[in-house]
């Protein structure tokens, strides 16, 4: 049997080497996880940015389409209204029937405009909800990549 001092002399350097090796392995694992987390967050940020850009583009396109629709309807309303007034003047028609037709054109236009703006509002609300979903997904990616060192 070996003397305890000799055993300590042999095992102490071995234990020290194991400790140094474990410490290096632990640091390498930590560095790898930290880099993986950084990459996950960067990829998530890029994905969220592209999704938000798409939502913002869709919102702008939706608003522009609604405005174009209302402008076109306004033009048609003005043309139809002018045509009705011209026709009634040319036929010497006046009075309540002309006022009724003009009022009817005006009401239809107002109804269309209100309906189109309501549809735009619904589109915008849906796109805002999509944007909130993108934010939640991004937060989930970040939280999912977290680790406790």
mmCIF file of N, CA and C in Angstrom:
data_model
loop_
_atom_site.group_PDB
_atom_site.id
_atom_site.type_symbol
_atom_site.label_atom_id
_atom_site.label_comp_id
_atom_site.label_asym_id
_atom_site.label_seq_id
_atom_site.Cartn_x
_atom_site.Cartn_y
_atom_site.Cartn_z
ATOM 1 N N UNK A 1 0.836 -1.170 0.000
ATOM 2 C CA UNK A 1 0.000 0.000 0.000
ATOM 3 C C UNK A 1 0.875 1.226 0.000
ATOM 4 N N UNK A 2 0.405 2.236 -0.743
ATOM 5 C CA UNK A 2 1.158 3.482 -0.870
ATOM 6 C C UNK A 2 0.955 4.347 0.343
ATOM 7 N N UNK A 3 1.912 5.091 0.563
ATOM 8 C CA UNK A 3 1.863 6.059 1.665
ATOM 9 C C UNK A 3 0.885 7.172 1.289
ATOM 10 N N UNK A 4 0.087 7.692 2.251
ATOM 11 C CA UNK A 4 -0.898 8.727 1.940
ATOM 12 C C UNK A 4 -0.272 9.965 1.311
ATOM 13 N N UNK A 5 0.889 10.310 1.680
ATOM 14 C CA UNK A 5 1.541 11.497 1.108
ATOM 15 C C UNK A 5 1.845 11.270 -0.364
ATOM 16 N N UNK A 6 2.217 10.053 -0.703
ATOM 17 C CA UNK A 6 2.511 9.719 -2.097
ATOM 18 C C UNK A 6 1.217 9.744 -2.904
ATOM 19 N N UNK A 7 0.145 9.226 -2.307
ATOM 20 C CA UNK A 7 -1.152 9.236 -3.005
ATOM 21 C C UNK A 7 -1.617 10.666 -3.268
ATOM 22 N N UNK A 8 -1.453 11.515 -2.293
ATOM 23 C CA UNK A 8 -1.831 12.919 -2.462
ATOM 24 C C UNK A 8 -0.964 13.556 -3.528
ATOM 25 N N UNK A 9 0.296 13.208 -3.541
ATOM 26 C CA UNK A 9 1.216 13.772 -4.532
ATOM 27 C C UNK A 9 0.802 13.395 -5.949
ATOM 28 N N UNK A 10 0.253 12.196 -6.112
ATOM 29 C CA UNK A 10 -0.194 11.771 -7.444
ATOM 30 C C UNK A 10 -1.590 12.293 -7.797
ATOM 31 N N UNK A 11 -2.508 12.330 -6.841
ATOM 32 C CA UNK A 11 -3.893 12.707 -7.130
ATOM 33 C C UNK A 11 -4.109 14.207 -7.157
ATOM 34 N N UNK A 12 -3.359 14.979 -6.450
ATOM 35 C CA UNK A 12 -3.557 16.440 -6.429
ATOM 36 C C UNK A 12 -3.373 17.053 -7.811
ATOM 37 N N UNK A 13 -2.289 16.756 -8.516
ATOM 38 C CA UNK A 13 -2.161 17.332 -9.866
ATOM 39 C C UNK A 13 -3.254 16.828 -10.807
ATOM 40 N N UNK A 14 -3.637 15.583 -10.623
ATOM 41 C CA UNK A 14 -4.692 15.012 -11.457
ATOM 42 C C UNK A 14 -6.018 15.739 -11.204
ATOM 43 N N UNK A 15 -6.343 15.992 -9.959
ATOM 44 C CA UNK A 15 -7.572 16.709 -9.616
ATOM 45 C C UNK A 15 -7.508 18.140 -10.133
ATOM 46 N N UNK A 16 -6.354 18.752 -10.020
ATOM 47 C CA UNK A 16 -6.190 20.118 -10.538
ATOM 48 C C UNK A 16 -6.379 20.162 -12.043
ATOM 49 N N UNK A 17 -5.835 19.181 -12.731
ATOM 50 C CA UNK A 17 -5.973 19.121 -14.188
ATOM 51 C C UNK A 17 -7.437 18.904 -14.572
ATOM 52 N N UNK A 18 -8.130 18.043 -13.812
ATOM 53 C CA UNK A 18 -9.555 17.825 -14.088
ATOM 54 C C UNK A 18 -10.354 19.110 -13.874
ATOM 55 N N UNK A 19 -10.045 19.818 -12.819
ATOM 56 C CA UNK A 19 -10.745 21.084 -12.542
ATOM 57 C C UNK A 19 -10.525 22.079 -13.665
ATOM 58 N N UNK A 20 -9.277 22.223 -14.109
ATOM 59 C CA UNK A 20 -8.962 23.152 -15.206
ATOM 60 C C UNK A 20 -9.687 22.715 -16.469
ATOM 61 N N UNK A 21 -9.701 21.410 -16.736
ATOM 62 C CA UNK A 21 -10.388 20.905 -17.927
ATOM 63 C C UNK A 21 -11.889 21.150 -17.857
ATOM 64 N N UNK A 22 -12.486 20.928 -16.706
ATOM 65 C CA UNK A 22 -13.925 21.172 -16.542
ATOM 66 C C UNK A 22 -14.247 22.656 -16.672
ATOM 67 N N UNK A 23 -13.370 23.484 -16.130
ATOM 68 C CA UNK A 23 -13.591 24.930 -16.223
ATOM 69 C C UNK A 23 -13.527 25.394 -17.672
ATOM 70 N N UNK A 24 -12.567 24.876 -18.430
ATOM 71 C CA UNK A 24 -12.458 25.231 -19.856
ATOM 72 C C UNK A 24 -13.688 24.750 -20.620
ATOM 73 N N UNK A 25 -14.134 23.528 -20.308
ATOM 74 C CA UNK A 25 -15.323 22.985 -20.975
ATOM 75 C C UNK A 25 -16.554 23.814 -20.631
ATOM 76 N N UNK A 26 -16.672 24.191 -19.375
ATOM 77 C CA UNK A 26 -17.802 25.007 -18.942
ATOM 78 C C UNK A 26 -17.801 26.360 -19.652
ATOM 79 N N UNK A 27 -16.650 26.989 -19.758
ATOM 80 C CA UNK A 27 -16.547 28.289 -20.450
ATOM 81 C C UNK A 27 -16.878 28.131 -21.932
ATOM 82 N N UNK A 28 -16.395 27.052 -22.553
ATOM 83 C CA UNK A 28 -16.684 26.816 -23.971
ATOM 84 C C UNK A 28 -18.180 26.610 -24.186
ATOM 85 N N UNK A 29 -18.816 25.861 -23.293
ATOM 86 C CA UNK A 29 -20.262 25.641 -23.388
ATOM 87 C C UNK A 29 -21.010 26.955 -23.208
ATOM 88 N N UNK A 30 -20.598 27.740 -22.216
ATOM 89 C CA UNK A 30 -21.225 29.046 -21.982
ATOM 90 C C UNK A 30 -21.078 29.944 -23.209
ATOM 91 N N UNK A 31 -19.870 30.015 -23.757
ATOM 92 C CA UNK A 31 -19.634 30.854 -24.941
ATOM 93 C C UNK A 31 -20.476 30.394 -26.127
ATOM 94 N N UNK A 32 -20.588 29.081 -26.298
ATOM 95 C CA UNK A 32 -21.404 28.538 -27.400
ATOM 96 C C UNK A 32 -22.879 28.914 -27.218
ATOM 97 N N UNK A 33 -23.395 28.734 -25.998
ATOM 98 C CA UNK A 33 -24.801 29.072 -25.738
ATOM 99 C C UNK A 33 -25.049 30.568 -25.888
ATOM 100 N N UNK A 34 -24.110 31.373 -25.447
ATOM 101 C CA UNK A 34 -24.240 32.829 -25.575
ATOM 102 C C UNK A 34 -24.271 33.230 -27.054
ATOM 103 N N UNK A 35 -23.425 32.644 -27.872
ATOM 104 C CA UNK A 35 -23.408 32.941 -29.311
ATOM 105 C C UNK A 35 -24.684 32.450 -29.983
ATOM 106 N N UNK A 36 -25.136 31.277 -29.586
ATOM 107 C CA UNK A 36 -26.387 30.745 -30.141
ATOM 108 C C UNK A 36 -27.551 31.671 -29.792
ATOM 109 N N UNK A 37 -27.576 32.164 -28.554
ATOM 110 C CA UNK A 37 -28.617 33.105 -28.129
ATOM 111 C C UNK A 37 -28.533 34.387 -28.956
ATOM 112 N N UNK A 38 -27.336 34.914 -29.165
ATOM 113 C CA UNK A 38 -27.164 36.138 -29.950
ATOM 114 C C UNK A 38 -27.685 35.932 -31.370
ATOM 115 N N UNK A 39 -27.355 34.786 -31.968
ATOM 116 C CA UNK A 39 -27.813 34.501 -33.323
ATOM 117 C C UNK A 39 -29.335 34.354 -33.385
ATOM 118 N N UNK A 40 -29.920 33.701 -32.412
ATOM 119 C CA UNK A 40 -31.378 33.524 -32.369
ATOM 120 C C UNK A 40 -32.072 34.877 -32.254
ATOM 121 N N UNK A 41 -31.553 35.733 -31.395
ATOM 122 C CA UNK A 41 -32.149 37.065 -31.229
ATOM 123 C C UNK A 41 -32.000 37.881 -32.510
ATOM 124 N N UNK A 42 -30.827 37.815 -33.139
ATOM 125 C CA UNK A 42 -30.606 38.570 -34.382
ATOM 126 C C UNK A 42 -31.517 38.061 -35.499
ATOM 127 N N UNK A 43 -31.648 36.748 -35.615
ATOM 128 C CA UNK A 43 -32.527 36.173 -36.642
ATOM 129 C C UNK A 43 -33.983 36.551 -36.370
ATOM 130 N N UNK A 44 -34.375 36.483 -35.104
ATOM 131 C CA UNK A 44 -35.740 36.874 -34.730
ATOM 132 C C UNK A 44 -36.006 38.338 -35.025
ATOM 133 N N UNK A 45 -35.033 39.189 -34.749
ATOM 134 C CA UNK A 45 -35.195 40.624 -35.032
ATOM 135 C C UNK A 45 -35.331 40.869 -36.527
ATOM 136 N N UNK A 46 -34.522 40.183 -37.324
ATOM 137 C CA UNK A 46 -34.630 40.327 -38.782
ATOM 138 C C UNK A 46 -35.987 39.865 -39.284
ATOM 139 N N UNK A 47 -36.430 38.712 -38.798
ATOM 140 C CA UNK A 47 -37.735 38.181 -39.224
ATOM 141 C C UNK A 47 -38.857 39.136 -38.829
ATOM 142 N N UNK A 48 -38.810 39.622 -37.589
ATOM 143 C CA UNK A 48 -39.850 40.554 -37.129
ATOM 144 C C UNK A 48 -39.823 41.834 -37.951
ATOM 145 N N UNK A 49 -38.633 42.341 -38.229
ATOM 146 C CA UNK A 49 -38.520 43.575 -39.020
ATOM 147 C C UNK A 49 -39.146 43.397 -40.406
ATOM 148 N N UNK A 50 -38.857 42.269 -41.044
ATOM 149 C CA UNK A 50 -39.429 42.013 -42.381
ATOM 150 C C UNK A 50 -40.950 41.857 -42.304
ATOM 151 N N UNK A 51 -41.428 41.191 -41.267
ATOM 152 C CA UNK A 51 -42.878 41.031 -41.117
ATOM 153 C C UNK A 51 -43.541 42.379 -40.862
ATOM 154 N N UNK A 52 -42.942 43.185 -39.988
ATOM 155 C CA UNK A 52 -43.512 44.513 -39.713
ATOM 156 C C UNK A 52 -43.495 45.380 -40.962
ATOM 157 N N UNK A 53 -42.433 45.264 -41.738
ATOM 158 C CA UNK A 53 -42.362 46.038 -42.975
ATOM 159 C C UNK A 53 -43.499 45.628 -43.914
ATOM 160 N N UNK A 54 -43.764 44.332 -43.985
ATOM 161 C CA UNK A 54 -44.871 43.855 -44.810
ATOM 162 C C UNK A 54 -46.214 44.363 -44.308
ATOM 163 N N UNK A 55 -46.416 44.352 -42.994
ATOM 164 C CA UNK A 55 -47.669 44.857 -42.414
ATOM 165 C C UNK A 55 -47.808 46.354 -42.691
ATOM 166 N N UNK A 56 -46.726 47.102 -42.491
ATOM 167 C CA UNK A 56 -46.781 48.547 -42.752
ATOM 168 C C UNK A 56 -47.069 48.838 -44.219
ATOM 169 N N UNK A 57 -46.456 48.072 -45.119
ATOM 170 C CA UNK A 57 -46.737 48.244 -46.543
ATOM 171 C C UNK A 57 -48.199 47.942 -46.844
ATOM 172 N N UNK A 58 -48.712 46.866 -46.247
ATOM 173 C CA UNK A 58 -50.117 46.484 -46.464
ATOM 174 C C UNK A 58 -51.055 47.571 -45.943
ATOM 175 N N UNK A 59 -50.719 48.168 -44.796
ATOM 176 C CA UNK A 59 -51.546 49.247 -44.236
ATOM 177 C C UNK A 59 -51.568 50.450 -45.193
ATOM 178 N N UNK A 60 -50.409 50.813 -45.698
ATOM 179 C CA UNK A 60 -50.329 51.950 -46.617
ATOM 180 C C UNK A 60 -51.085 51.651 -47.910
ATOM 181 N N UNK A 61 -50.920 50.441 -48.421
ATOM 182 C CA UNK A 61 -51.615 50.060 -49.659
ATOM 183 C C UNK A 61 -53.123 50.045 -49.458
ATOM 184 N N UNK A 62 -53.552 49.543 -48.315
ATOM 185 C CA UNK A 62 -54.980 49.484 -48.009
ATOM 186 C C UNK A 62 -55.579 50.890 -47.927
ATOM 187 N N UNK A 63 -54.874 51.793 -47.260
ATOM 188 C CA UNK A 63 -55.352 53.176 -47.145
ATOM 189 C C UNK A 63 -55.377 53.853 -48.512
ATOM 190 N N UNK A 64 -54.344 53.622 -49.298
ATOM 191 C CA UNK A 64 -54.296 54.243 -50.633
ATOM 192 C C UNK A 64 -55.410 53.696 -51.522
ATOM 193 N N UNK A 65 -55.674 52.395 -51.450
ATOM 194 C CA UNK A 65 -56.749 51.800 -52.249
ATOM 195 C C UNK A 65 -58.098 52.374 -51.841
ATOM 196 N N UNK A 66 -58.330 52.530 -50.541
ATOM 197 C CA UNK A 66 -59.595 53.105 -50.076
ATOM 198 C C UNK A 66 -59.738 54.547 -50.548
ATOM 199 N N UNK A 67 -58.669 55.311 -50.443
ATOM 200 C CA UNK A 67 -58.715 56.707 -50.908
ATOM 201 C C UNK A 67 -58.972 56.787 -52.406
ATOM 202 N N UNK A 68 -58.337 55.904 -53.163
ATOM 203 C CA UNK A 68 -58.558 55.885 -54.612
ATOM 204 C C UNK A 68 -60.001 55.511 -54.926
ATOM 205 N N UNK A 69 -60.535 54.524 -54.211
ATOM 206 C CA UNK A 69 -61.928 54.134 -54.424
ATOM 207 C C UNK A 69 -62.881 55.305 -54.143
ATOM 208 N N UNK A 70 -62.642 56.017 -53.051
ATOM 209 C CA UNK A 70 -63.510 57.149 -52.699
ATOM 210 C C UNK A 70 -63.349 58.275 -53.720
ATOM 211 N N UNK A 71 -62.119 58.526 -54.159
ATOM 212 C CA UNK A 71 -61.915 59.570 -55.193
ATOM 213 C C UNK A 71 -62.652 59.204 -56.480
ATOM 214 N N UNK A 72 -62.554 57.942 -56.893
ATOM 215 C CA UNK A 72 -63.260 57.503 -58.104
ATOM 216 C C UNK A 72 -64.767 57.602 -57.921
ATOM 217 N N UNK A 73 -65.251 57.221 -56.751
ATOM 218 C CA UNK A 73 -66.688 57.323 -56.477
ATOM 219 C C UNK A 73 -67.126 58.782 -56.451
ATOM 220 N N UNK A 74 -66.282 59.645 -55.914
ATOM 221 C CA UNK A 74 -66.602 61.074 -55.897
ATOM 222 C C UNK A 74 -66.731 61.604 -57.323
ATOM 223 N N UNK A 75 -65.785 61.205 -58.156
ATOM 224 C CA UNK A 75 -65.815 61.632 -59.559
ATOM 225 C C UNK A 75 -67.096 61.142 -60.243
ATOM 226 N N UNK A 76 -67.446 59.867 -60.037
ATOM 227 C CA UNK A 76 -68.661 59.321 -60.643
ATOM 228 C C UNK A 76 -69.907 60.018 -60.093
ATOM 229 N N UNK A 77 -69.899 60.289 -58.784
ATOM 230 C CA UNK A 77 -71.029 60.993 -58.175
ATOM 231 C C UNK A 77 -71.179 62.378 -58.791
ATOM 232 N N UNK A 78 -70.061 63.092 -58.905
ATOM 233 C CA UNK A 78 -70.124 64.453 -59.473
ATOM 234 C C UNK A 78 -70.609 64.415 -60.922
ATOM 235 N N UNK A 79 -70.118 63.441 -61.695
ATOM 236 C CA UNK A 79 -70.539 63.318 -63.087
ATOM 237 C C UNK A 79 -72.030 62.980 -63.187
ATOM 238 N N UNK A 80 -72.481 62.029 -62.394
ATOM 239 C CA UNK A 80 -73.895 61.631 -62.434
ATOM 240 C C UNK A 80 -74.787 62.763 -61.965
ATOM 241 N N UNK A 81 -74.359 63.465 -60.939
ATOM 242 C CA UNK A 81 -75.137 64.583 -60.418
ATOM 243 C C UNK A 81 -75.219 65.703 -61.448
ATOM 244 N N UNK A 82 -74.102 65.999 -62.085
ATOM 245 C CA UNK A 82 -74.096 67.049 -63.114
ATOM 246 C C UNK A 82 -74.949 66.623 -64.300
ATOM 247 N N UNK A 83 -74.867 65.376 -64.683
ATOM 248 C CA UNK A 83 -75.662 64.881 -65.807
ATOM 249 C C UNK A 83 -77.156 64.974 -65.498
ATOM 250 N N UNK A 84 -77.525 64.616 -64.269
ATOM 251 C CA UNK A 84 -78.940 64.682 -63.882
ATOM 252 C C UNK A 84 -79.425 66.131 -63.892
ATOM 253 N N UNK A 85 -78.619 67.040 -63.373
ATOM 254 C CA UNK A 85 -79.032 68.450 -63.364
ATOM 255 C C UNK A 85 -79.120 69.008 -64.784
ATOM 256 N N UNK A 86 -78.168 68.605 -65.628
ATOM 257 C CA UNK A 86 -78.180 69.081 -67.018
ATOM 258 C C UNK A 86 -79.394 68.539 -67.760
ATOM 259 N N UNK A 87 -79.670 67.263 -67.563
ATOM 260 C CA UNK A 87 -80.825 66.654 -68.235
ATOM 261 C C UNK A 87 -82.129 67.296 -67.778
ATOM 262 N N UNK A 88 -82.219 67.541 -66.486
ATOM 263 C CA UNK A 88 -83.460 68.145 -65.987
ATOM 264 C C UNK A 88 -83.602 69.571 -66.476
ATOM 265 N N UNK A 89 -82.498 70.280 -66.577
ATOM 266 C CA UNK A 89 -82.570 71.659 -67.076
ATOM 267 C C UNK A 89 -82.923 71.663 -68.559
ATOM 268 N N UNK A 90 -82.367 70.727 -69.316
ATOM 269 C CA UNK A 90 -82.635 70.665 -70.750
ATOM 270 C C UNK A 90 -84.083 70.279 -71.017
ATOM 271 N N UNK A 91 -84.664 69.504 -70.146
ATOM 272 C CA UNK A 91 -86.044 69.068 -70.334
ATOM 273 C C UNK A 91 -87.023 69.943 -69.581
ATOM 274 N N UNK A 92 -86.548 71.065 -69.077
ATOM 275 C CA UNK A 92 -87.386 71.971 -68.294
ATOM 276 C C UNK A 92 -88.075 71.255 -67.138
ATOM 277 N N UNK A 93 -87.325 70.341 -66.516
ATOM 278 C CA UNK A 93 -87.856 69.628 -65.366
ATOM 279 C C UNK A 93 -87.243 70.279 -64.129
ATOM 280 N N UNK A 94 -88.067 70.557 -63.184
ATOM 281 C CA UNK A 94 -87.557 71.162 -61.954
ATOM 282 C C UNK A 94 -88.456 70.744 -60.806
ATOM 283 N N UNK A 95 -88.089 71.146 -59.646
ATOM 284 C CA UNK A 95 -88.954 70.881 -58.498
ATOM 285 C C UNK A 95 -88.464 69.736 -57.659
ATOM 286 N N UNK A 96 -89.430 69.151 -56.981
ATOM 287 C CA UNK A 96 -89.115 68.138 -55.977
ATOM 288 C C UNK A 96 -88.494 66.892 -56.583
ATOM 289 N N UNK A 97 -88.904 66.463 -57.789
ATOM 290 C CA UNK A 97 -88.372 65.235 -58.386
ATOM 291 C C UNK A 97 -86.870 65.364 -58.646
ATOM 292 N N UNK A 98 -86.430 66.538 -59.096
ATOM 293 C CA UNK A 98 -84.997 66.765 -59.330
ATOM 294 C C UNK A 98 -84.258 66.765 -57.990
ATOM 295 N N UNK A 99 -84.817 67.407 -57.005
ATOM 296 C CA UNK A 99 -84.200 67.453 -55.674
ATOM 297 C C UNK A 99 -84.129 66.046 -55.087
ATOM 298 N N UNK A 100 -85.167 65.234 -55.320
ATOM 299 C CA UNK A 100 -85.165 63.866 -54.802
ATOM 300 C C UNK A 100 -84.047 63.029 -55.441
ATOM 301 N N UNK A 101 -83.908 63.155 -56.754
ATOM 302 C CA UNK A 101 -82.858 62.402 -57.451
ATOM 303 C C UNK A 101 -81.482 62.846 -56.964
ATOM 304 N N UNK A 102 -81.266 64.142 -56.836
ATOM 305 C CA UNK A 102 -79.991 64.678 -56.351
ATOM 306 C C UNK A 102 -79.718 64.193 -54.931
ATOM 307 N N UNK A 103 -80.750 64.214 -54.105
ATOM 308 C CA UNK A 103 -80.599 63.738 -52.725
ATOM 309 C C UNK A 103 -80.273 62.252 -52.705
ATOM 310 N N UNK A 104 -80.906 61.504 -53.584
ATOM 311 C CA UNK A 104 -80.657 60.063 -53.653
ATOM 312 C C UNK A 104 -79.203 59.778 -54.057
ATOM 313 N N UNK A 105 -78.694 60.498 -55.081
ATOM 314 C CA UNK A 105 -77.283 60.365 -55.477
ATOM 315 C C UNK A 105 -76.369 60.680 -54.300
ATOM 316 N N UNK A 106 -76.669 61.756 -53.630
ATOM 317 C CA UNK A 106 -75.855 62.199 -52.510
ATOM 318 C C UNK A 106 -75.851 61.167 -51.382
ATOM 319 N N UNK A 107 -77.006 60.597 -51.079
ATOM 320 C CA UNK A 107 -77.098 59.601 -50.013
ATOM 321 C C UNK A 107 -76.358 58.324 -50.375
ATOM 322 N N UNK A 108 -76.483 57.883 -51.619
ATOM 323 C CA UNK A 108 -75.770 56.679 -52.052
ATOM 324 C C UNK A 108 -74.255 56.882 -51.955
ATOM 325 N N UNK A 109 -73.814 58.067 -52.362
ATOM 326 C CA UNK A 109 -72.391 58.353 -52.271
ATOM 327 C C UNK A 109 -71.934 58.356 -50.813
ATOM 328 N N UNK A 110 -72.683 58.998 -49.956
ATOM 329 C CA UNK A 110 -72.326 59.055 -48.531
ATOM 330 C C UNK A 110 -72.312 57.652 -47.915
ATOM 331 N N UNK A 111 -73.286 56.820 -48.282
ATOM 332 C CA UNK A 111 -73.325 55.445 -47.780
ATOM 333 C C UNK A 111 -72.102 54.653 -48.256
ATOM 334 N N UNK A 112 -71.772 54.814 -49.545
ATOM 335 C CA UNK A 112 -70.607 54.112 -50.092
ATOM 336 C C UNK A 112 -69.332 54.563 -49.379
ATOM 337 N N UNK A 113 -69.184 55.858 -49.230
ATOM 338 C CA UNK A 113 -67.987 56.405 -48.594
ATOM 339 C C UNK A 113 -67.864 55.901 -47.149
ATOM 340 N N UNK A 114 -68.936 55.912 -46.412
ATOM 341 C CA UNK A 114 -68.907 55.424 -45.029
ATOM 342 C C UNK A 114 -68.574 53.931 -44.976
ATOM 343 N N UNK A 115 -69.165 53.169 -45.883
ATOM 344 C CA UNK A 115 -68.907 51.734 -45.934
ATOM 345 C C UNK A 115 -67.438 51.455 -46.258
ATOM 346 N N UNK A 116 -66.925 52.188 -47.229
ATOM 347 C CA UNK A 116 -65.513 51.978 -47.629
ATOM 348 C C UNK A 116 -64.569 52.352 -46.494
ATOM 349 N N UNK A 117 -64.854 53.412 -45.786
ATOM 350 C CA UNK A 117 -64.005 53.825 -44.668
ATOM 351 C C UNK A 117 -64.120 52.827 -43.505
ATOM 352 N N UNK A 118 -65.298 52.247 -43.299
ATOM 353 C CA UNK A 118 -65.456 51.224 -42.260
ATOM 354 C C UNK A 118 -64.639 49.989 -42.623
ATOM 355 N N UNK A 119 -64.674 49.593 -43.885
ATOM 356 C CA UNK A 119 -63.873 48.454 -44.333
ATOM 357 C C UNK A 119 -62.378 48.730 -44.142
ATOM 358 N N UNK A 120 -61.964 49.932 -44.459
ATOM 359 C CA UNK A 120 -60.565 50.314 -44.250
ATOM 360 C C UNK A 120 -60.213 50.219 -42.767
ATOM 361 N N UNK A 121 -61.097 50.709 -41.913
ATOM 362 C CA UNK A 121 -60.851 50.645 -40.477
ATOM 363 C C UNK A 121 -60.701 49.197 -40.014
ATOM 364 N N UNK A 122 -61.551 48.308 -40.501
ATOM 365 C CA UNK A 122 -61.448 46.898 -40.128
ATOM 366 C C UNK A 122 -60.113 46.309 -40.603
ATOM 367 N N UNK A 123 -59.737 46.633 -41.848
ATOM 368 C CA UNK A 123 -58.445 46.169 -42.368
ATOM 369 C C UNK A 123 -57.300 46.653 -41.479
ATOM 370 N N UNK A 124 -57.342 47.925 -41.121
ATOM 371 C CA UNK A 124 -56.278 48.505 -40.305
ATOM 372 C C UNK A 124 -56.233 47.834 -38.922
ATOM 373 N N UNK A 125 -57.393 47.578 -38.333
ATOM 374 C CA UNK A 125 -57.435 46.914 -37.028
ATOM 375 C C UNK A 125 -56.863 45.491 -37.112
ATOM 376 N N UNK A 126 -57.179 44.801 -38.189
ATOM 377 C CA UNK A 126 -56.647 43.446 -38.372
ATOM 378 C C UNK A 126 -55.129 43.488 -38.535
ATOM 379 N N UNK A 127 -54.636 44.460 -39.274
ATOM 380 C CA UNK A 127 -53.194 44.575 -39.462
ATOM 381 C C UNK A 127 -52.477 44.960 -38.163
ATOM 382 N N UNK A 128 -53.134 45.764 -37.341
ATOM 383 C CA UNK A 128 -52.550 46.084 -36.035
ATOM 384 C C UNK A 128 -52.493 44.842 -35.149
ATOM 385 N N UNK A 129 -53.519 44.011 -35.227
ATOM 386 C CA UNK A 129 -53.509 42.754 -34.470
ATOM 387 C C UNK A 129 -52.386 41.846 -34.973
ATOM 388 N N UNK A 130 -52.184 41.818 -36.268
ATOM 389 C CA UNK A 130 -51.075 41.047 -36.842
ATOM 390 C C UNK A 130 -49.744 41.568 -36.315
ATOM 391 N N UNK A 131 -49.620 42.874 -36.241
ATOM 392 C CA UNK A 131 -48.398 43.490 -35.725
ATOM 393 C C UNK A 131 -48.152 43.090 -34.271
ATOM 394 N N UNK A 132 -49.208 43.076 -33.463
ATOM 395 C CA UNK A 132 -49.069 42.636 -32.066
ATOM 396 C C UNK A 132 -48.651 41.161 -31.997
ATOM 397 N N UNK A 133 -49.153 40.363 -32.917
ATOM 398 C CA UNK A 133 -48.759 38.953 -32.981
ATOM 399 C C UNK A 133 -47.285 38.795 -33.334
ATOM 400 N N UNK A 134 -46.804 39.630 -34.228
ATOM 401 C CA UNK A 134 -45.381 39.608 -34.585
ATOM 402 C C UNK A 134 -44.539 39.951 -33.363
ATOM 403 N N UNK A 135 -44.974 40.962 -32.616
ATOM 404 C CA UNK A 135 -44.251 41.364 -31.404
ATOM 405 C C UNK A 135 -44.210 40.209 -30.395
ATOM 406 N N UNK A 136 -45.329 39.545 -30.205
ATOM 407 C CA UNK A 136 -45.381 38.427 -29.257
ATOM 408 C C UNK A 136 -44.476 37.283 -29.722
ATOM 409 N N UNK A 137 -44.481 37.014 -31.004
ATOM 410 C CA UNK A 137 -43.637 35.957 -31.547
ATOM 411 C C UNK A 137 -42.155 36.299 -31.341
ATOM 412 N N UNK A 138 -41.802 37.548 -31.553
ATOM 413 C CA UNK A 138 -40.418 37.984 -31.357
ATOM 414 C C UNK A 138 -40.013 37.843 -29.885
ATOM 415 N N UNK A 139 -40.884 38.273 -28.972
ATOM 416 C CA UNK A 139 -40.591 38.124 -27.539
ATOM 417 C C UNK A 139 -40.431 36.646 -27.177
ATOM 418 N N UNK A 140 -41.272 35.811 -27.750
ATOM 419 C CA UNK A 140 -41.172 34.378 -27.495
ATOM 420 C C UNK A 140 -39.850 33.802 -27.961
ATOM 421 N N UNK A 141 -39.368 34.256 -29.104
ATOM 422 C CA UNK A 141 -38.069 33.792 -29.597
ATOM 423 C C UNK A 141 -36.953 34.197 -28.641
ATOM 424 N N UNK A 142 -37.023 35.426 -28.178
ATOM 425 C CA UNK A 142 -35.988 35.904 -27.258
ATOM 426 C C UNK A 142 -36.041 35.115 -25.956
ATOM 427 N N UNK A 143 -37.241 34.989 -25.390
ATOM 428 C CA UNK A 143 -37.375 34.274 -24.124
ATOM 429 C C UNK A 143 -36.998 32.804 -24.270
ATOM 430 N N UNK A 144 -37.304 32.238 -25.413
ATOM 431 C CA UNK A 144 -36.961 30.836 -25.650
ATOM 432 C C UNK A 144 -35.471 30.613 -25.811
ATOM 433 N N UNK A 145 -34.748 31.640 -26.140
ATOM 434 C CA UNK A 145 -33.305 31.488 -26.327
ATOM 435 C C UNK A 145 -32.525 31.791 -25.068
ATOM 436 N N UNK A 146 -33.213 32.257 -24.012
ATOM 437 C CA UNK A 146 -32.526 32.605 -22.768
ATOM 438 C C UNK A 146 -32.046 31.336 -22.062
ATOM 439 N N UNK A 147 -30.919 31.468 -21.397
ATOM 440 C CA UNK A 147 -30.399 30.384 -20.592
ATOM 441 C C UNK A 147 -29.793 30.972 -19.328
ATOM 442 N N UNK A 148 -29.744 30.182 -18.307
ATOM 443 C CA UNK A 148 -29.171 30.628 -17.034
ATOM 444 C C UNK A 148 -27.722 30.163 -16.971
ATOM 445 N N UNK A 149 -26.789 31.091 -16.931
ATOM 446 C CA UNK A 149 -25.379 30.688 -16.912
ATOM 447 C C UNK A 149 -25.006 29.995 -15.609
#
